[in-house]
CSV table of C-alpha atoms in Angstrom, one decimal:
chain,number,residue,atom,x,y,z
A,1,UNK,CA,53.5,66.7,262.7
A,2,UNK,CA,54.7,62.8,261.7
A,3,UNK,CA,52.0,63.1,259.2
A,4,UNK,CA,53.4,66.2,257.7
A,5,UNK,CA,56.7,65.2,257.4
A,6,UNK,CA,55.7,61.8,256.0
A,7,UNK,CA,53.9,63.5,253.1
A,8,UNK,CA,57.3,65.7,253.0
A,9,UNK,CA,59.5,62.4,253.1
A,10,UNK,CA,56.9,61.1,249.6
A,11,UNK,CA,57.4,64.4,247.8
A,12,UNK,CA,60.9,65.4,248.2
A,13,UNK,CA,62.9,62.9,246.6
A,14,UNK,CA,60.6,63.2,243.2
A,15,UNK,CA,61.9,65.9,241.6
A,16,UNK,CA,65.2,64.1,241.4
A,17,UNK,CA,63.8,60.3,241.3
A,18,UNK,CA,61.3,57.7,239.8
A,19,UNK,CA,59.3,55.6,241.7
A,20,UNK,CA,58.6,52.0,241.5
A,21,UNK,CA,56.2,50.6,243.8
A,22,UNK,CA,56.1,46.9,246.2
A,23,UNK,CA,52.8,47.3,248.0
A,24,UNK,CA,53.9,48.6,251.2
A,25,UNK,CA,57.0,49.9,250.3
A,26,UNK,CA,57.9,52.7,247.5
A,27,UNK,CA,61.7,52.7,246.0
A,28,UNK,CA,63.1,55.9,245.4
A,29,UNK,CA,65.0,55.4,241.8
A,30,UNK,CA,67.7,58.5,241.0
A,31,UNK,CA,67.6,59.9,237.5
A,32,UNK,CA,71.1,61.2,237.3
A,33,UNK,CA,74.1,61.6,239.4
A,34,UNK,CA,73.7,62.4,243.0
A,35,UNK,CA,73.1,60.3,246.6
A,36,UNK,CA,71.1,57.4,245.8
A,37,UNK,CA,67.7,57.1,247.1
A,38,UNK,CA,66.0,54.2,249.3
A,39,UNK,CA,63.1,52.5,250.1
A,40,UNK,CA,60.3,53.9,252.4
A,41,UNK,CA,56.7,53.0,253.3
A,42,UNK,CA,54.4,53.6,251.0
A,43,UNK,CA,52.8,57.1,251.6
A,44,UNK,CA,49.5,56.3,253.9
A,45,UNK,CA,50.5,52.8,255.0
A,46,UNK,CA,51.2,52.1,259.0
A,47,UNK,CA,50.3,48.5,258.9
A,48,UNK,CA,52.8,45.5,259.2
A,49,UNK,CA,55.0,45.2,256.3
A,50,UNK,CA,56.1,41.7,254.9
A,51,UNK,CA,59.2,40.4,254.6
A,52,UNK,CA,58.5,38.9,251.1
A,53,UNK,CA,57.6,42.9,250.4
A,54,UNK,CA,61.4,43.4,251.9
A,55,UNK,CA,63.2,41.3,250.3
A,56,UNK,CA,61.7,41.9,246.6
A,57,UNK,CA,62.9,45.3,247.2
A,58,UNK,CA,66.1,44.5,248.2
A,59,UNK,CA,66.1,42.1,245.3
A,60,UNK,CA,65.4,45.1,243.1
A,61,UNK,CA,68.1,47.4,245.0
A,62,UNK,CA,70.7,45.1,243.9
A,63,UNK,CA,69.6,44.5,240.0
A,64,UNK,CA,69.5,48.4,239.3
A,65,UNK,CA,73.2,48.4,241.4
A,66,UNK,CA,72.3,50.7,244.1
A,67,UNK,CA,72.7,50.4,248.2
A,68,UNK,CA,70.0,47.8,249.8
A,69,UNK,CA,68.6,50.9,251.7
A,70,UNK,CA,65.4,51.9,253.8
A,71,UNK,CA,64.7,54.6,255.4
A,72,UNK,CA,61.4,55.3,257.8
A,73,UNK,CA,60.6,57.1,261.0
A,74,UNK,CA,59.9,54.2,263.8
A,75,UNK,CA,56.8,55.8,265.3
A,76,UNK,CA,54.9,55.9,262.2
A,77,UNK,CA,55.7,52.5,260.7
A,78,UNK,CA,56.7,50.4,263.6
A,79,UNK,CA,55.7,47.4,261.7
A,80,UNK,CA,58.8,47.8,259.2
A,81,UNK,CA,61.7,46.9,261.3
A,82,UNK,CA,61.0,43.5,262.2
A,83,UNK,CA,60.9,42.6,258.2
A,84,UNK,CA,63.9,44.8,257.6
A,85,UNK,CA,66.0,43.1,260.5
A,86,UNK,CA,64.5,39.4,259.5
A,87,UNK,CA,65.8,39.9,256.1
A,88,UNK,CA,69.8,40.4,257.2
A,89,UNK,CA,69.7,44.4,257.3
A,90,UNK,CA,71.2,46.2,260.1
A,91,UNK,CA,68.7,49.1,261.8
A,92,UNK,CA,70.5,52.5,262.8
A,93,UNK,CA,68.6,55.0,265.2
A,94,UNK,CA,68.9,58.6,264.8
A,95,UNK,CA,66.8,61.6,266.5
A,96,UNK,CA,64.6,63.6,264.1
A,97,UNK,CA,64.1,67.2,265.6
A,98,UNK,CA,62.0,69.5,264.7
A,99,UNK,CA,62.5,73.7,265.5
A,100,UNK,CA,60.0,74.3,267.8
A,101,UNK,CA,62.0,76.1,270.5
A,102,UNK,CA,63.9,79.8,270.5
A,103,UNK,CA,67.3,79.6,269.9
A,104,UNK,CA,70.1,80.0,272.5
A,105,UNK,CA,72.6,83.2,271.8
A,106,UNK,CA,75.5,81.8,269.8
A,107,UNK,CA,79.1,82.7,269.4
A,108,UNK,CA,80.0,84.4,266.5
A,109,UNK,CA,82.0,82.8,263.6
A,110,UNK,CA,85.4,83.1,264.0
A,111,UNK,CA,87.0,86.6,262.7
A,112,UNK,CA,88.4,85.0,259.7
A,113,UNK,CA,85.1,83.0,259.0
A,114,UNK,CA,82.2,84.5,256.6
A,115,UNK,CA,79.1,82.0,256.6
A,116,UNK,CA,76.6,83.3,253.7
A,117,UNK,CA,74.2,81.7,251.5
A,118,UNK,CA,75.5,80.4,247.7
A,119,UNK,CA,73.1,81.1,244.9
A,120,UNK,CA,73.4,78.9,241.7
A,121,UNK,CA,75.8,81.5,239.6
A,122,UNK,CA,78.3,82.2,242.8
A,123,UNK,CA,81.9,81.5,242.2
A,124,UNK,CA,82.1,79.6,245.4
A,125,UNK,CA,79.5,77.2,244.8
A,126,UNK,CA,81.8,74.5,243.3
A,127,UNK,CA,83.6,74.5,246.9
A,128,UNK,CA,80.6,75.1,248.7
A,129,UNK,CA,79.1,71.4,247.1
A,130,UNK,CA,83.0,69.6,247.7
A,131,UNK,CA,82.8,70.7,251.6
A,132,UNK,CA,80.0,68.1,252.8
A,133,UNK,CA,81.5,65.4,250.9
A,134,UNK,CA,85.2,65.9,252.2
A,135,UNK,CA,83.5,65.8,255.6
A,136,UNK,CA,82.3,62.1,255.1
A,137,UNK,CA,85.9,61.4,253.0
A,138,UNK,CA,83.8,61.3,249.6
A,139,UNK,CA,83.9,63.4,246.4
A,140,UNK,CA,81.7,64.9,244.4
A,141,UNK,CA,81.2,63.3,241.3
A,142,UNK,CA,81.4,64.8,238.3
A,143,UNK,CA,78.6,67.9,237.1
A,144,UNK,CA,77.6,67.7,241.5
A,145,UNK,CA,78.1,71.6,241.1
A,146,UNK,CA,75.9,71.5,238.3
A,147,UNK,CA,73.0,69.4,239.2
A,148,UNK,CA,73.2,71.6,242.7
A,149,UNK,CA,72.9,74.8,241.0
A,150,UNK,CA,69.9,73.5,238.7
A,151,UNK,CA,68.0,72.8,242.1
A,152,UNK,CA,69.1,76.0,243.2
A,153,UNK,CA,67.2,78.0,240.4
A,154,UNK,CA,64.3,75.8,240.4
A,155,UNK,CA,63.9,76.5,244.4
A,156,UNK,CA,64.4,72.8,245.2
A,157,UNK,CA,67.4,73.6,247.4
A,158,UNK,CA,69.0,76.6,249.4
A,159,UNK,CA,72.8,75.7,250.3
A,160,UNK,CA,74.9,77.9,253.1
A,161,UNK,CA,78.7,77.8,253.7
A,162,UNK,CA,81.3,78.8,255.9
A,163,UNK,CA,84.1,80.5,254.1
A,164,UNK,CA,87.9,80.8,255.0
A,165,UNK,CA,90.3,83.6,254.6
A,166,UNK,CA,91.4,82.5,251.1
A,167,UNK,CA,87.5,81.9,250.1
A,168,UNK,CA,87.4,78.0,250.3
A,169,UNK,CA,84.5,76.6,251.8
A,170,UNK,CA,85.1,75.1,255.7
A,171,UNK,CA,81.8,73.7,256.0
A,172,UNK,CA,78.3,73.8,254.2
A,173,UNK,CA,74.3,72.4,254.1
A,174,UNK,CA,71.4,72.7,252.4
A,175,UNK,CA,67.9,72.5,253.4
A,176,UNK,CA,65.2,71.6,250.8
A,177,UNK,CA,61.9,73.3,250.9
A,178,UNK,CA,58.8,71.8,249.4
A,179,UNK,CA,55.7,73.8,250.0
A,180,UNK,CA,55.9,75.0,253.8
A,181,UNK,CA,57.9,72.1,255.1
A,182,UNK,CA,62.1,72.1,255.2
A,183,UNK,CA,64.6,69.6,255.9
A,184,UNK,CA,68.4,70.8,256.8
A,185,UNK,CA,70.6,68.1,255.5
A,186,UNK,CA,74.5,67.3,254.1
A,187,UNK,CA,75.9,69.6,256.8
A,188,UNK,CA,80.0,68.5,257.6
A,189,UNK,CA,82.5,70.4,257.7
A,190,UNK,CA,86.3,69.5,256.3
A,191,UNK,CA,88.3,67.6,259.3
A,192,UNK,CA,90.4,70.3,259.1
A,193,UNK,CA,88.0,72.9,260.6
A,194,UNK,CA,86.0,71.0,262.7
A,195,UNK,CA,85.6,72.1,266.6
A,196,UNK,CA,85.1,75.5,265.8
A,197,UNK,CA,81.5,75.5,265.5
A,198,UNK,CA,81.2,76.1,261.9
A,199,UNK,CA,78.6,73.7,260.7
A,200,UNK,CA,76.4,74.7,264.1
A,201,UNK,CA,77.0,78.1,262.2
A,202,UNK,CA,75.8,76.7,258.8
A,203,UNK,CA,72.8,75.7,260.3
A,204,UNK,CA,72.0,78.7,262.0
A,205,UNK,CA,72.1,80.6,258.6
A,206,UNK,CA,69.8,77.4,256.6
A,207,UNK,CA,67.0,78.0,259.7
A,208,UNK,CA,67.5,81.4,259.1
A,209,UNK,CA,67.0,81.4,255.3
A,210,UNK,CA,64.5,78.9,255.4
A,211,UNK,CA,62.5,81.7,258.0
A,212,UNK,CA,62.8,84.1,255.7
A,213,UNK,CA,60.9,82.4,252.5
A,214,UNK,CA,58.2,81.6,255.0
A,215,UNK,CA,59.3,77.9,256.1
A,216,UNK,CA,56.4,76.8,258.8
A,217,UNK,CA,58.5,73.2,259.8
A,218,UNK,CA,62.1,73.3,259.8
A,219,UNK,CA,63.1,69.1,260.4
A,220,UNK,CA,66.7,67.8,260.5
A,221,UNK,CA,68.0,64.1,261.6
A,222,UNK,CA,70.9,64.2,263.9
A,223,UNK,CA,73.6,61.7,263.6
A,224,UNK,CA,73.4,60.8,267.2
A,225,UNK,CA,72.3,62.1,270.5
A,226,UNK,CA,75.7,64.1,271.0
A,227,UNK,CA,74.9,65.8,268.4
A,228,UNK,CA,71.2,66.5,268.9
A,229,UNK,CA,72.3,68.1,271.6
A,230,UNK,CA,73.9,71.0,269.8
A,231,UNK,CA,71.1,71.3,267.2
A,232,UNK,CA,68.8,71.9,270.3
A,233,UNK,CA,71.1,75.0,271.3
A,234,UNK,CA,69.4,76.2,267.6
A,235,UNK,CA,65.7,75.3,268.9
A,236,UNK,CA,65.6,71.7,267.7
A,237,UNK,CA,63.6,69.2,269.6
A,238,UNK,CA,63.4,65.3,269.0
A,239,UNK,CA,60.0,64.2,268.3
A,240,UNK,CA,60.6,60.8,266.8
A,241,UNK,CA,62.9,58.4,265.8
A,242,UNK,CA,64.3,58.1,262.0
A,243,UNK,CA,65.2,54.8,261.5
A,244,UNK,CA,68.0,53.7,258.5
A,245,UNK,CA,68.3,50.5,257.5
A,246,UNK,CA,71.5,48.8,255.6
A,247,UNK,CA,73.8,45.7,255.0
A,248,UNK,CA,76.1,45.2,257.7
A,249,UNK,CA,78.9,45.6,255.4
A,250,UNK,CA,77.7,49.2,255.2
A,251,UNK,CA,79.5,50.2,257.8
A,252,UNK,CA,82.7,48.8,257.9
């Protein structure tokens, strides 16, 4: 399974990135606007990985203008945090799950709540793609909608949202398939809805989606163990560890 979702990790990001490559380590570049990418082990490589092969990266991170990031899942690369944490960087852990289990019998959406899938010409989608970002106090920047609905229509990503009375989205995710693999990701819901179990909801409808166009591995990484505990109530499992790595000024 880590080997699936390693080669999954490699491929995803390409449709949307270049690559450059640092022996052990491969930086994700993005070509337009969007989340910036990060570094990762090279494709194949478990081995140690030097801090000289570290810091070049983060060398490079900083000339192009974009976070000093890596990203990696601690059971298949163990060797990478050591160099990460010599060179300054501060190592987050989060659980990665993976549906493996039957589902527990959910609550229904509130009565005033309608959680459906947004396709790339829906009316919605602009405030279906603004949801996730007010979550984390961001905004989208500008042609997000755009760039969303493109990956829509070439299959690269399947978004869900819960929608309120007045049609405004509450919460939303995506997950993005590549081949028979998927990842749910970018699920928040606005602080103003939260505790109502609309992005639990959101999920449930992504895992559902994702079942239906034939999905094999459904993966997510939870922010923390709190809330891997409510993706298990979907049929999650942790099977690893995904690791991030950033400045410590990251997080302030």
């Amino acid at each position: 399974m880590l080997t699936r979702l390693e080669t999954y990790y490699d491929s995803v990001p390409r449709s949307a990135a270049r690559t450059e490559e640092f022996g052990s380590l491969t930086l994700f570049v993005r070509e337009g606007s969007g989340w910036p990418y990060y570094a990762r082990p090279t494709l194949g490589h478990t081995g140690e990985v030097p801090l000289a092969a570290v810091e070049k990266v983060r060398a490079r991170q900083r000339e192009l203008g974009v976070p000093e990031a890596f990203e990696w899942v601690a059971e298949t690369t163990p060797g990478l945090r050591a160099a990460v944490e010599e060179s300054g960087l501060v190592v987050h852990e989060h659980p990665l799950m993976v549906l493996t289990a039957q589902a527990e019998a959910l609550p229904a959406p509130p009565d005033d709540v309608t959680v459906r899938m947004v396709g790339a010409a829906d009316p919605a989608l602009e405030s279906a793609v603004a949801a996730p970002y007010a979550a984390f106090g961001a905004t989208p920047a500008p042609g997000a909608a755009t760039q969303v609905a493109a990956r829509i229509e070439a299959g690269l990503t399947r978004l869900a949202a819960a929608f309120g009375p007045d049609g405004d989205a509450l919460a939303a995710g995506q997950h993005q398939p590549v081949g028979p693999v998927t990842e749910v990701v970018g699920v928040g819901t606005r602080p103003g809805s939260r505790r109502r179990g609309l992005g639990l909801a959101v999920t449930a409808a992504l895992v559902a989606d994702a079942r239906a166009l034939g999905a094999g591995t459904v993966f997510l990484t939870a922010t923390d163990d709190t809330v891997a505990r409510l993706y298990a109530r979907l049929g999650f499992r942790t099977i690893a560890t995904a690791l991030i790595a950033e400045p410590a000024e990251a997080e302030a």
